[in-house]
Amino acid sequence: MAMEFLKKFFSRGGSKNTAKERLQIVLIHDRADISPEMLDSLRRDMIGVITRYMDIDTSKIEMDFDREDRSVAFVANIPVIRIKRTPLPEETGGEKKDDGGKKTQSKRKTGRA
Amino acid sequence: MGKTTTTSNIAVALARGGHRVVAVDADIGLRNLDVIMGLENRVVYNFIDVLEGTCRLHQALVRDKRVENLFLLPAAQTRTKDAVNSAQMEELCAMLRKEFDFILLDSPAGIESGFRNAAVGADEAIVIATPEVSSVRDADRIIGLLESMGKTPIRLVINRLRPNLVRQGDMLEVSDVLDILAIDLLGIVPEDDSVVKASNRGEPLTFTDTSPASKAFQRIALRIAGEDVPFPKFDEDRSSGFFAALRKFFGRTE
Ligand SMILES: Nc1ncnc2c1ncn2[C@@H]1O[C@H](COP(=O)(O)OP(=O)(O)OP(=O)(O)O)[C@@H](O)[C@H]1O
Ligand SMILES: [Mg+2]
């Protein structure tokens, strides 16, 4: 129908697609703004996992976000001293946080760096 | 945008539904909920007076005479946000919990102490956003903060939706906003001139009005009270806007 055609024609040129794209990009950047506490906690967890497999120089770890137009990558540079022959046993989850807030957060985690 | 408007309308609608409701103005120094609700002439004390022991809770609560079980707890106008701390806000909410079915806290704008104090005593959160880039971006930030404060659920009200712009492809659709923010939808409120008229009169729309915004706020109140109310599709309403005008031009009436 002419009306449907017109409608499609008009919505294609609309500014809302631009709005959505801009929002998606700006939010990737906003959401990658990780707090120092979060970064610290991430660093500790990472060291915990990696040292099961290798000795690393923890004083020289570099962590950063690489931002590009449409994506954000988390880049960690971890100097290796020696690879272990067999992995150390996994730590029992004593340090893990309680599940309280997890449920509500999981949904939004996708897309966050 | 529309926190105070939403608070007042939901408060009235919930009270009219038979619930005991208090609307708390948590915007210290920039209080507005009293004028939006039309109760400004009856304010004597405010909640800081209660916290400081200047008066008792019941002296500070302003009863709305137009409906049973609706009260306003005003903010102090001549104090600053630093006049209270989180512990005191939690204490206040604990007092109110004993007396009311619903406590609605109208938060100030921003992400500073005023916002945090409004949120700290709350169990759940309602975020209001308009379908525009800057507002959705702010909402995302607020949602992140509320999540880190452990508030759950956090639900979204999309305010000032303009169906004709959506149809034209010039306004974010409800589904776009939900895609981006990934939280549950509590309601959709259309742009509506009655909102301004209601604020001029100091009479929240949900008292009487049958305007689109009023109906939207009433549905929101029902959902808050636990009812399952379907969402009407505003963007498919074809009774106004450019295409309706075009249809009229071609002599077609629907
Ligand atoms: N659905 C609507 N239709 C038309 N106008 C609206 C609508 N919602 C809000 N407004 C108008 O937007 C303005 C801001 O609304 P309101 O005071 O509720 O926002 P707020 O979030 O409380 O603002 P602040 O952060 O300053 O406290 C008011 O002038 C109000 O009349
Ligand atoms: Mg306000």
Short mmCIF file of C-alpha atoms and ligand atoms in Angstrom, two decimals:
data_model
loop_
_atom_site.label_atom_id
_atom_site.label_comp_id
_atom_site.label_asym_id
_atom_site.label_seq_id
_atom_site.Cartn_x
_atom_site.Cartn_y
_atom_site.Cartn_z
CA MET A 1 0.00 0.00 0.00
CA ALA A 2 1.08 3.52 -0.68
CA MET A 3 0.82 4.44 2.97
CA GLU A 4 3.02 1.55 4.09
CA PHE A 5 5.54 2.42 1.44
CA LEU A 6 5.62 6.02 2.56
CA LYS A 7 5.98 4.97 6.16
CA LYS A 8 8.96 2.73 5.40
CA PHE A 9 10.47 5.37 3.22
CA PHE A 10 10.26 7.94 5.96
CA SER A 11 11.46 5.80 8.81
CA ARG A 12 14.56 4.75 6.93
CA GLY A 13 15.72 8.32 6.74
CA GLY A 14 14.81 9.01 10.38
CA SER A 15 17.29 10.23 12.94
CA LYS A 16 16.53 7.51 15.47
CA ASN A 17 18.96 5.04 13.94
CA THR A 18 21.69 7.59 14.35
CA ALA A 19 20.58 8.10 17.95
CA LYS A 20 20.73 4.38 18.67
CA GLU A 21 24.15 3.95 17.11
CA ARG A 22 25.59 6.91 18.94
CA LEU A 23 24.17 5.66 22.21
CA GLN A 24 25.58 2.18 21.75
CA ILE A 25 29.03 3.58 21.14
CA VAL A 26 29.03 6.14 23.91
CA LEU A 27 27.83 3.53 26.39
CA ILE A 28 30.60 1.10 25.52
CA HIS A 29 33.00 3.84 26.54
CA ASP A 30 31.02 4.87 29.62
CA ARG A 31 30.66 1.31 30.81
CA ALA A 32 34.35 0.62 30.38
CA ASP A 33 35.00 3.28 32.95
CA ILE A 34 35.89 0.77 35.59
CA SER A 35 36.43 1.88 39.17
CA PRO A 36 39.87 1.53 40.78
CA GLU A 37 38.39 -0.96 43.28
CA MET A 38 37.02 -3.12 40.47
CA LEU A 39 40.34 -3.00 38.67
CA ASP A 40 42.15 -3.97 41.86
CA SER A 41 39.86 -6.86 42.46
CA LEU A 42 40.25 -8.00 38.85
CA ARG A 43 44.01 -7.80 39.18
CA ARG A 44 43.99 -9.97 42.31
CA ASP A 45 41.73 -12.57 40.71
CA MET A 46 43.81 -12.65 37.55
CA ILE A 47 47.04 -13.15 39.46
CA GLY A 48 45.36 -15.95 41.39
CA VAL A 49 44.40 -17.82 38.24
CA ILE A 50 47.56 -17.24 36.26
CA THR A 51 49.96 -18.21 39.04
CA ARG A 52 48.40 -21.67 39.00
CA TYR A 53 50.05 -22.13 35.64
CA MET A 54 53.12 -19.92 35.71
CA ASP A 55 55.30 -17.70 37.86
CA ILE A 56 54.82 -14.09 36.88
CA ASP A 57 56.37 -10.78 37.78
CA THR A 58 53.43 -9.22 39.59
CA SER A 59 55.20 -5.87 39.93
CA LYS A 60 55.26 -5.38 36.17
CA ILE A 61 51.68 -6.19 35.25
CA GLU A 62 50.05 -3.68 32.94
CA MET A 63 46.33 -3.57 32.39
CA ASP A 64 44.42 -1.22 30.14
CA PHE A 65 41.42 -0.76 27.93
CA ASP A 66 41.95 -0.40 24.21
CA ARG A 67 39.16 1.69 22.82
CA GLU A 68 38.21 1.62 19.22
CA ASP A 69 35.22 2.96 17.40
CA ARG A 70 32.83 0.18 18.18
CA SER A 71 34.53 -1.97 20.72
CA VAL A 72 36.62 -2.04 23.80
CA ALA A 73 39.29 -4.64 24.49
CA PHE A 74 40.77 -5.38 27.87
CA VAL A 75 44.50 -5.84 27.43
CA ALA A 76 46.79 -7.22 30.10
CA ASN A 77 50.54 -7.50 29.79
CA ILE A 78 51.88 -10.01 32.28
CA PRO A 79 55.63 -10.81 32.28
CA VAL A 80 56.18 -14.58 32.64
CA ILE A 81 59.11 -15.87 34.68
CA ARG A 82 58.58 -19.61 34.48
CA ILE A 83 55.83 -21.97 33.32
CA LYS A 84 54.82 -24.63 35.85
CA ARG A 85 54.89 -28.26 34.80
CA THR A 86 51.46 -29.02 36.20
CA PRO A 87 48.83 -26.57 37.34
CA LEU A 88 48.42 -25.96 41.04
CA PRO A 89 45.10 -27.12 42.44
CA GLU A 90 42.24 -24.67 42.10
CA GLU A 91 41.62 -22.56 45.16
CA THR A 92 38.43 -23.40 46.96
CA GLY A 93 35.90 -20.63 46.50
CA GLY A 94 36.26 -19.14 49.96
CA GLU A 95 36.86 -15.69 48.58
CA LYS A 96 33.96 -15.69 46.18
CA LYS A 97 31.30 -13.08 46.77
CA ASP A 98 27.83 -14.13 47.85
CA ASP A 99 25.24 -14.50 45.12
CA GLY A 100 23.10 -11.65 46.41
CA GLY A 101 23.53 -9.06 43.71
CA LYS A 102 24.51 -11.40 40.95
CA LYS A 103 21.12 -12.11 39.52
CA THR A 104 20.30 -8.53 38.63
CA GLN A 105 23.74 -7.77 37.30
CA SER A 106 24.17 -10.70 34.97
CA LYS A 107 21.67 -9.36 32.48
CA ARG A 108 23.60 -6.17 31.92
CA LYS A 109 27.05 -7.67 31.91
CA THR A 110 26.96 -8.42 28.23
CA GLY A 111 28.45 -5.51 26.42
CA ARG A 112 30.46 -4.39 29.38
CA ALA A 113 34.16 -4.72 29.15
CA MET B 1 13.31 13.73 33.31
CA GLY B 2 9.96 13.63 35.06
CA LYS B 3 10.91 12.18 38.46
CA THR B 4 8.75 14.56 40.47
CA THR B 5 5.83 14.31 38.04
CA THR B 6 6.01 10.54 38.16
CA THR B 7 6.33 10.39 41.94
CA SER B 8 3.26 12.58 42.48
CA ASN B 9 1.09 10.74 39.97
CA ILE B 10 2.02 7.29 41.17
CA ALA B 11 1.50 8.33 44.78
CA VAL B 12 -2.02 9.59 44.05
CA ALA B 13 -2.91 6.56 41.95
CA LEU B 14 -1.69 4.11 44.60
CA ALA B 15 -3.61 5.94 47.34
CA ARG B 16 -6.74 5.93 45.21
CA GLY B 17 -6.22 2.20 44.86
CA GLY B 18 -6.58 1.89 48.64
CA HIS B 19 -2.92 1.71 49.67
CA ARG B 20 -1.34 3.74 52.44
CA VAL B 21 1.18 5.94 50.66
CA VAL B 22 3.79 8.52 51.56
CA ALA B 23 5.63 10.59 48.97
CA VAL B 24 8.95 11.79 50.33
CA ASP B 25 10.63 14.80 48.76
CA ALA B 26 14.30 13.84 48.92
CA ASP B 27 15.39 16.87 46.92
CA ILE B 28 16.74 18.96 49.79
CA GLY B 29 17.15 22.65 48.93
CA LEU B 30 15.19 22.38 45.69
CA ARG B 31 11.93 21.01 46.92
CA ASN B 32 9.13 20.76 44.40
CA LEU B 33 6.99 17.80 45.24
CA ASP B 34 4.88 19.99 47.55
CA VAL B 35 3.90 22.38 44.75
CA ILE B 36 3.40 19.63 42.19
CA MET B 37 1.04 17.93 44.63
CA GLY B 38 -0.60 21.24 45.54
CA LEU B 39 0.25 20.92 49.22
CA GLU B 40 2.76 23.76 49.54
CA ASN B 41 0.57 25.87 51.82
CA ARG B 42 0.25 23.14 54.39
CA VAL B 43 3.93 22.39 54.90
CA VAL B 44 5.10 23.14 58.43
CA TYR B 45 7.95 20.77 59.19
CA ASN B 46 10.18 18.66 56.98
CA PHE B 47 11.96 15.36 57.32
CA ILE B 48 15.19 16.93 58.55
CA ASP B 49 13.19 18.34 61.46
CA VAL B 50 12.10 14.78 62.17
CA LEU B 51 15.66 13.45 62.01
CA GLU B 52 16.96 16.24 64.22
CA GLY B 53 14.21 15.71 66.75
CA THR B 54 12.62 19.15 66.22
CA CYS B 55 9.26 17.47 65.63
CA ARG B 56 7.69 14.06 65.52
CA LEU B 57 7.09 12.17 62.28
CA HIS B 58 3.34 12.71 62.46
CA GLN B 59 3.77 16.45 62.73
CA ALA B 60 5.85 16.59 59.57
CA LEU B 61 3.56 14.43 57.44
CA VAL B 62 1.16 16.53 55.35
CA ARG B 63 -2.08 14.69 54.82
CA ASP B 64 -3.68 15.06 51.40
CA LYS B 65 -7.35 15.84 51.97
CA ARG B 66 -8.42 14.84 48.49
CA VAL B 67 -7.84 11.14 49.01
CA GLU B 68 -7.56 8.77 51.97
CA ASN B 69 -4.17 7.53 53.03
CA LEU B 70 -1.96 9.85 51.05
CA PHE B 71 0.77 11.84 52.78
CA LEU B 72 3.64 14.08 51.75
CA LEU B 73 6.85 14.26 53.72
CA PRO B 74 8.47 17.52 52.60
CA ALA B 75 12.15 18.30 52.14
CA ALA B 76 13.84 21.25 53.81
CA GLN B 77 14.10 24.16 51.43
CA THR B 78 16.68 26.21 53.30
CA ARG B 79 19.19 23.46 53.98
CA THR B 80 21.73 21.71 51.79
CA LYS B 81 22.18 18.09 50.86
CA ASP B 82 24.87 17.74 53.51
CA ALA B 83 22.29 18.22 56.25
CA VAL B 84 21.63 14.46 56.21
CA ASN B 85 23.70 11.32 55.84
CA SER B 86 22.87 7.83 54.59
CA ALA B 87 22.42 6.38 58.04
CA GLN B 88 19.79 8.99 58.82
CA MET B 89 17.97 8.32 55.56
CA GLU B 90 17.87 4.63 56.37
CA GLU B 91 16.52 5.48 59.78
CA LEU B 92 13.81 7.63 58.19
CA CYS B 93 12.79 4.87 55.80
CA ALA B 94 12.64 2.40 58.68
CA MET B 95 10.22 4.72 60.51
CA LEU B 96 8.04 5.10 57.42
CA ARG B 97 8.03 1.38 56.65
CA LYS B 98 6.09 0.75 59.83
CA GLU B 99 3.29 3.07 58.77
CA PHE B 100 2.95 2.81 55.01
CA ASP B 101 2.40 0.25 52.26
CA PHE B 102 4.34 2.32 49.76
CA ILE B 103 7.10 4.87 50.32
CA LEU B 104 7.97 6.86 47.21
CA LEU B 105 11.23 8.80 47.38
CA ASP B 106 11.59 11.60 44.85
CA SER B 107 15.30 11.80 44.12
CA PRO B 108 17.17 14.93 43.12
CA ALA B 109 18.95 15.01 39.77
CA GLY B 110 22.58 14.04 39.62
CA ILE B 111 24.70 11.23 40.99
CA GLU B 112 26.02 12.93 44.11
CA SER B 113 25.14 12.62 47.76
CA GLY B 114 21.56 13.79 47.23
CA PHE B 115 20.87 10.91 44.87
CA ARG B 116 22.68 8.44 47.06
CA ASN B 117 20.77 9.54 50.13
CA ALA B 118 17.48 9.16 48.28
CA ALA B 119 18.44 5.69 47.10
CA VAL B 120 20.10 4.30 50.19
CA GLY B 121 16.94 3.56 52.16
CA ALA B 122 15.00 2.23 49.17
CA ASP B 123 14.32 -1.43 48.46
CA GLU B 124 13.57 -0.98 44.79
CA ALA B 125 14.32 1.66 42.21
CA ILE B 126 12.44 3.27 39.35
CA VAL B 127 14.51 5.05 36.73
CA ILE B 128 12.83 7.65 34.53
CA ALA B 129 14.28 8.37 31.10
CA THR B 130 13.10 10.11 27.99
CA PRO B 131 13.81 8.47 24.62
CA GLU B 132 16.75 10.72 23.84
CA VAL B 133 20.45 10.04 23.65
CA SER B 134 21.49 12.17 26.63
CA SER B 135 18.72 10.91 28.90
CA VAL B 136 19.29 7.24 28.09
CA ARG B 137 22.99 7.72 28.68
CA ASP B 138 22.32 9.28 32.09
CA ALA B 139 19.92 6.46 32.89
CA ASP B 140 22.62 3.90 32.12
CA ARG B 141 24.93 5.56 34.60
CA ILE B 142 22.24 5.75 37.27
CA ILE B 143 21.34 2.09 36.73
CA GLY B 144 25.00 1.15 37.17
CA LEU B 145 25.14 3.04 40.47
CA LEU B 146 21.87 1.54 41.69
CA GLU B 147 23.13 -1.93 40.83
CA SER B 148 26.30 -1.33 42.78
CA MET B 149 24.13 -0.26 45.71
CA GLY B 150 22.30 -3.58 45.48
CA LYS B 151 18.87 -2.18 44.63
CA THR B 152 16.57 -4.73 43.07
CA PRO B 153 14.49 -4.67 41.03
CA ILE B 154 15.43 -1.58 39.04
CA ARG B 155 12.68 -0.77 36.60
CA LEU B 156 12.37 1.76 33.83
CA VAL B 157 9.74 4.35 33.01
CA ILE B 158 10.07 5.85 29.56
CA ASN B 159 8.63 9.34 29.75
CA ARG B 160 7.64 11.89 27.13
CA LEU B 161 7.37 9.40 24.31
CA ARG B 162 6.09 11.05 21.16
CA PRO B 163 4.36 8.43 19.03
CA ASN B 164 4.33 10.57 15.92
CA LEU B 165 8.10 11.04 16.08
CA VAL B 166 8.55 7.32 16.64
CA ARG B 167 6.42 6.53 13.60
CA GLN B 168 8.45 8.99 11.59
CA GLY B 169 11.63 7.24 12.68
CA ASP B 170 12.81 10.30 14.56
CA MET B 171 12.58 9.04 18.11
CA LEU B 172 14.03 5.99 19.81
CA GLU B 173 11.43 3.29 20.22
CA VAL B 174 10.66 1.62 23.51
CA SER B 175 12.36 -1.54 22.27
CA ASP B 176 15.51 0.41 21.36
CA VAL B 177 15.77 1.87 24.84
CA LEU B 178 15.18 -1.52 26.46
CA ASP B 179 17.77 -3.11 24.18
CA ILE B 180 20.33 -0.61 25.28
CA LEU B 181 19.59 -0.42 28.99
CA ALA B 182 18.65 -4.08 29.50
CA ILE B 183 16.32 -3.56 32.43
CA ASP B 184 12.64 -4.30 32.94
CA LEU B 185 10.03 -1.89 31.72
CA LEU B 186 7.61 -0.47 34.27
CA GLY B 187 5.75 1.95 32.05
CA ILE B 188 5.57 4.20 29.03
CA VAL B 189 4.27 7.74 29.49
CA PRO B 190 3.52 9.78 26.38
CA GLU B 191 4.29 13.46 26.02
CA ASP B 192 1.10 15.14 27.15
CA ASP B 193 0.15 18.80 27.60
CA SER B 194 -2.05 17.87 30.55
CA VAL B 195 1.12 17.32 32.59
CA VAL B 196 1.91 21.03 32.48
CA LYS B 197 -1.70 21.99 33.21
CA ALA B 198 -1.72 19.64 36.18
CA SER B 199 1.46 21.16 37.54
CA ASN B 200 -0.01 24.66 37.14
CA ARG B 201 -2.97 23.63 39.24
CA GLY B 202 -1.09 21.53 41.75
CA GLU B 203 -3.34 18.62 41.01
CA PRO B 204 -1.68 15.42 39.84
CA LEU B 205 -3.36 13.99 36.75
CA THR B 206 -4.23 10.71 38.35
CA PHE B 207 -6.82 12.39 40.60
CA THR B 208 -9.39 12.71 37.87
CA ASP B 209 -7.97 13.08 34.47
CA THR B 210 -8.36 10.59 31.67
CA SER B 211 -5.53 12.02 29.57
CA PRO B 212 -3.06 9.58 28.02
CA ALA B 213 -0.37 10.44 30.58
CA SER B 214 -2.81 9.95 33.45
CA LYS B 215 -3.79 6.52 32.18
CA ALA B 216 -0.14 5.63 31.77
CA PHE B 217 0.62 6.61 35.39
CA GLN B 218 -2.39 4.64 36.61
CA ARG B 219 -1.13 1.55 34.82
CA ILE B 220 2.29 2.06 36.38
CA ALA B 221 0.72 2.24 39.83
CA LEU B 222 -1.13 -1.02 39.21
CA ARG B 223 2.08 -2.71 38.11
CA ILE B 224 3.85 -1.46 41.23
CA ALA B 225 1.04 -2.94 43.28
CA GLY B 226 1.76 -6.28 41.62
CA GLU B 227 -0.84 -6.42 38.86
CA ASP B 228 -0.03 -7.66 35.42
CA VAL B 229 -1.10 -4.81 33.15
CA PRO B 230 -0.34 -5.04 29.43
CA PHE B 231 1.63 -2.28 27.71
CA PRO B 232 -0.33 -0.45 25.04
CA LYS B 233 1.59 0.15 21.86
CA PHE B 234 1.87 3.91 21.65
CA ASP B 235 3.96 3.83 18.54
CA GLU B 236 1.17 2.06 16.67
CA ASP B 237 -1.45 4.59 17.60
CA ARG B 238 -2.24 6.08 14.23
CA SER B 239 -4.74 8.67 15.26
CA SER B 240 -2.40 11.63 15.21
CA GLY B 241 0.71 12.91 13.59
CA PHE B 242 1.92 13.26 10.08
CA PHE B 243 0.33 10.16 8.59
CA ALA B 244 -3.02 10.83 10.16
CA ALA B 245 -2.82 14.28 8.63
CA LEU B 246 -1.90 12.72 5.33
CA ARG B 247 -4.80 10.30 5.57
CA LYS B 248 -7.13 13.18 6.28
CA PHE B 249 -5.73 15.01 3.32
CA PHE B 250 -6.62 12.08 1.11
CA GLY B 251 -10.07 12.02 2.67
CA ARG B 252 -9.69 8.72 4.49
CA THR B 253 -11.01 8.51 7.98
CA GLU B 254 -10.28 5.60 10.24
N1 LIG C 1 4.92 13.18 30.06
C1 LIG C 1 5.14 14.51 30.04
N2 LIG C 1 4.54 15.31 29.13
C2 LIG C 1 4.77 16.64 29.11
N3 LIG C 1 5.57 17.28 29.97
C3 LIG C 1 6.20 16.56 30.91
C4 LIG C 1 6.03 15.14 31.01
N4 LIG C 1 6.76 14.69 32.06
C5 LIG C 1 7.39 15.77 32.58
N5 LIG C 1 7.05 16.90 31.91
C6 LIG C 1 7.54 18.26 32.19
O1 LIG C 1 8.94 18.22 32.33
C7 LIG C 1 9.39 19.10 33.34
C8 LIG C 1 10.26 18.37 34.36
O2 LIG C 1 9.47 17.43 35.06
P1 LIG C 1 9.79 17.03 36.56
O3 LIG C 1 9.84 18.23 37.43
O4 LIG C 1 8.84 15.95 36.93
O5 LIG C 1 11.24 16.44 36.36
P2 LIG C 1 12.33 16.06 37.48
O6 LIG C 1 13.01 14.84 36.95
O7 LIG C 1 11.71 15.96 38.81
O8 LIG C 1 13.31 17.30 37.41
P3 LIG C 1 14.45 17.72 38.51
O9 LIG C 1 15.63 16.83 38.21
O10 LIG C 1 14.71 19.15 38.19
O11 LIG C 1 13.87 17.48 39.86
C9 LIG C 1 8.14 19.72 33.93
O12 LIG C 1 7.97 20.98 33.38
C10 LIG C 1 7.03 18.78 33.51
O13 LIG C 1 5.81 19.46 33.37
MG MG C 2 12.21 16.86 40.68
#
